[in-house]
Amino acid sequence: MSRLARLPGLGPRSARRAALALLQAPETRLQPLINAMQEAARAIHTCPQCGNLDSCTPCSLCADPQRDSSVICVVESVGDLWALERAGMHRGRYQVLGGVLSALSGCGPDDLNLTGLMERIQAGGVEEVILALGATVEGATTAHWLQEKLAPYEVAVSRLGHGVPMGGALDVLDEGTLAAALSSRKVL
Amino acid sequence: MSRLARLPGLGPRSARRAALALLQAPETRLQPLINAMQEAARAIHTCPQCGNLDSCTPCSLCADPQRDSSVICVVESVGDLWALERAGMHRGRYQVLGGVLSALSGCGPDDLNLTGLMERIQAGGVEEVILALGATVEGATTAHWLQEKLAPYEVAVSRLGHGVPMGGALDVLDEGTLAAALSSRKVL
């Protein structure tokens, strides 16, 4: 139960409820969950090229011949990759860093998963690297560091646009976002 | 107390606490608040040109000779105007619509305060109209309608940039925002 409570989104109370629900139906709930978890632990691997999690190696996104290999989108985590895939706008490849530079959490340049990205750039054919990192201090620091690291290569480096999020009312937005939205305004 | 509870941000409980705090100190809290409210009711007017609230006519933003009269920023409400002023990026004038087109709330084109904007455009000297409306269905509808209304005039019409808000992590953003951020990405 204490291990359930360590999962994100579950506190001690909800962990207790989940544990009870599992224990009350060991045949129909607990054992199937154990089997599914064992299957996942056996089958899911980190893609050696991009760092995505998938049951095949290389992952289905790296293997898909329909996707554009000339554009690589750099994300912090697999969760961010999933979010971008839900948006369905990026038809290129990915690189999952596994973190962002942060003095607080002790994540330095050597902790970032960059091998697959550098290999693909050096192999040629990459035209653009999109730094899809969060608009946080750590994200901006990492983007800046990556921009300098990629400067010697002939690739365009871009970052996500900043501005008003969809559905957003103006008066609840912070000053930085409003300033970014004004400076990135589009002529209609 | 029931009138206090109608204020935004106050519910029945907090209205009760506020009312009690006022009544317990009529000399030092209640009467000064009454005086300040009476003074505000007397002094604050809607600017006949832009629709802003201020104690002078025209408002201090319309009267300021330092501001650029060639750029007018169209906002839904005075709250949005204040938000943009806090951001400190816009050095032009404003137009407060007092609402956005919405079938639900029954706000039609005639309910929008546009007189000051059209007068200033027809008088000449206006080069750009920035539609700083929220990224909601109503905001987009109003922006589209205004764009068509302004089409006959020689002014550039722009809208705020859409994208990742400052401090925003990617995996909590909706698909529309991520798609907008990707399509408005900037080469570094």
XYZ file of C-alpha atoms in Angstrom, chain A:
188
model
C 0.000 0.000 0.000
C 2.858 2.407 0.795
C 4.263 1.629 -2.666
C 0.914 2.455 -4.273
C 0.869 5.765 -2.368
C 4.189 6.692 -3.981
C 2.605 6.762 -7.455
C 1.902 10.256 -8.789
C -1.747 11.250 -8.279
C -2.267 8.809 -5.400
C -2.122 9.862 -1.762
C -2.302 7.647 1.333
C -6.140 7.667 1.304
C -6.586 6.820 -2.364
C -3.819 4.205 -2.112
C -5.740 2.576 0.721
C -8.931 2.514 -1.355
C -7.085 1.101 -4.372
C -5.360 -1.555 -2.258
C -8.673 -2.603 -0.712
C -10.354 -2.794 -4.131
C -7.516 -5.030 -5.357
C -7.511 -7.283 -2.291
C -11.296 -7.726 -2.283
C -11.163 -9.228 -5.775
C -7.818 -11.023 -6.078
C -8.970 -13.202 -8.973
C -10.587 -10.533 -11.181
C -8.539 -7.466 -10.229
C -5.252 -8.199 -8.432
C -3.932 -11.101 -10.513
C -4.795 -9.528 -13.917
C -3.004 -6.325 -12.801
C 0.041 -8.350 -11.687
C 0.078 -10.136 -15.042
C -0.267 -6.888 -17.012
C 2.556 -5.296 -15.000
C 4.814 -8.298 -15.490
C 4.084 -8.253 -19.209
C 4.849 -4.504 -19.333
C 8.092 -4.943 -17.349
C 9.166 -7.672 -19.789
C 8.064 -6.025 -23.035
C 8.569 -2.259 -22.670
C 12.059 -0.958 -23.386
C 13.683 2.414 -23.809
C 14.347 3.082 -27.489
C 18.167 3.205 -27.950
C 17.797 5.883 -30.600
C 15.300 8.433 -29.187
C 14.664 7.420 -25.566
C 10.927 6.756 -26.056
C 9.277 3.812 -24.255
C 7.844 1.123 -26.523
C 7.491 -2.613 -26.880
C 9.577 -2.713 -30.071
C 13.224 -1.743 -30.688
C 13.685 0.817 -32.211
C 10.384 2.353 -31.087
C 7.432 2.624 -33.438
C 8.040 6.375 -33.933
C 11.678 5.799 -34.953
C 10.706 2.862 -37.154
C 7.744 4.539 -38.928
C 8.863 5.205 -42.537
C 6.054 7.770 -42.918
C 7.652 10.176 -40.457
C 10.028 12.927 -41.522
C 13.587 12.134 -40.365
C 14.800 15.653 -41.183
C 12.964 17.220 -38.229
C 13.764 16.095 -34.680
C 11.712 17.357 -31.771
C 13.641 17.418 -28.466
C 11.456 16.857 -25.380
C 12.178 16.512 -21.673
C 10.199 13.357 -20.954
C 8.125 10.587 -22.505
C 5.079 12.368 -21.016
C 5.872 15.440 -23.117
C 6.327 13.226 -26.202
C 2.881 11.734 -25.603
C 1.402 15.240 -25.208
C 2.891 16.330 -28.539
C 1.682 13.135 -30.225
C -1.839 13.876 -28.938
C -1.572 17.320 -30.574
C -0.744 15.465 -33.817
C 1.140 18.383 -35.382
C 4.681 17.027 -35.378
C 5.272 14.477 -38.132
C 9.028 14.117 -37.562
C 11.126 12.169 -35.068
C 11.824 12.744 -31.368
C 14.643 12.823 -28.855
C 13.751 12.305 -25.181
C 16.339 13.979 -22.923
C 15.126 12.286 -19.747
C 15.448 15.568 -17.846
C 16.431 19.213 -18.064
C 19.508 20.980 -16.704
C 18.804 21.827 -13.086
C 21.183 22.658 -10.279
C 18.419 21.907 -7.777
C 17.788 18.329 -8.880
C 21.478 17.811 -9.730
C 20.850 17.137 -13.433
C 23.891 18.144 -15.469
C 24.758 17.910 -19.184
C 26.063 14.347 -18.749
C 22.697 13.182 -17.407
C 20.847 14.167 -20.579
C 20.238 11.479 -23.183
C 21.724 13.107 -26.286
C 23.633 10.269 -27.957
C 20.856 9.380 -30.407
C 20.378 13.023 -31.390
C 24.063 13.731 -32.007
C 24.474 10.476 -33.944
C 21.571 11.325 -36.225
C 22.832 14.881 -36.794
C 26.361 13.661 -37.555
C 24.972 11.033 -39.919
C 23.394 13.897 -41.892
C 19.899 14.504 -43.203
C 18.662 16.426 -40.143
C 17.499 19.902 -41.151
C 15.707 21.196 -38.073
C 15.842 20.521 -34.336
C 12.764 21.794 -32.465
C 13.485 22.380 -28.782
C 10.058 21.575 -27.306
C 11.029 22.225 -23.697
C 8.809 23.786 -21.032
C 8.763 27.573 -20.660
C 10.438 27.258 -17.251
C 13.842 28.462 -16.082
C 15.259 24.924 -16.413
C 13.687 24.478 -19.853
C 15.082 27.792 -21.089
C 18.544 27.004 -19.641
C 18.566 23.611 -21.356
C 17.369 25.129 -24.646
C 20.135 27.732 -24.506
C 22.774 25.098 -23.743
C 21.527 22.833 -26.545
C 21.445 25.749 -28.975
C 25.161 26.370 -28.308
C 25.942 22.659 -28.544
C 24.201 22.433 -31.932
C 25.709 25.669 -33.292
C 28.656 23.940 -35.063
C 26.270 21.773 -37.114
C 24.279 22.866 -40.137
C 20.842 22.462 -38.581
C 18.176 25.046 -37.873
C 17.350 25.172 -34.160
C 13.898 26.417 -33.199
C 11.826 26.637 -30.028
C 8.074 26.437 -29.435
C 6.097 29.668 -29.774
C 5.150 31.424 -26.561
C 1.817 33.147 -26.053
C -1.764 32.827 -24.919
C -2.792 29.188 -24.357
C -5.981 28.008 -26.076
C -9.105 28.801 -24.068
C -7.091 31.303 -22.042
C -8.623 34.506 -20.713
C -6.205 37.417 -20.655
C -6.692 38.740 -17.145
C -5.544 35.515 -15.493
C -2.306 35.330 -17.482
C 1.032 36.427 -16.058
C 2.909 39.450 -17.376
C 5.602 37.375 -19.075
C 3.081 35.443 -21.162
C 1.233 38.605 -22.176
C 4.509 40.282 -23.158
C 5.457 37.202 -25.230
C 1.998 37.107 -26.833
C 2.250 40.790 -27.786
C 5.718 40.455 -29.239
C 4.765 37.314 -31.173
C 1.516 38.795 -32.508
C 0.447 37.807 -35.995
C -0.900 40.088 -38.717
C -4.205 38.620 -39.902
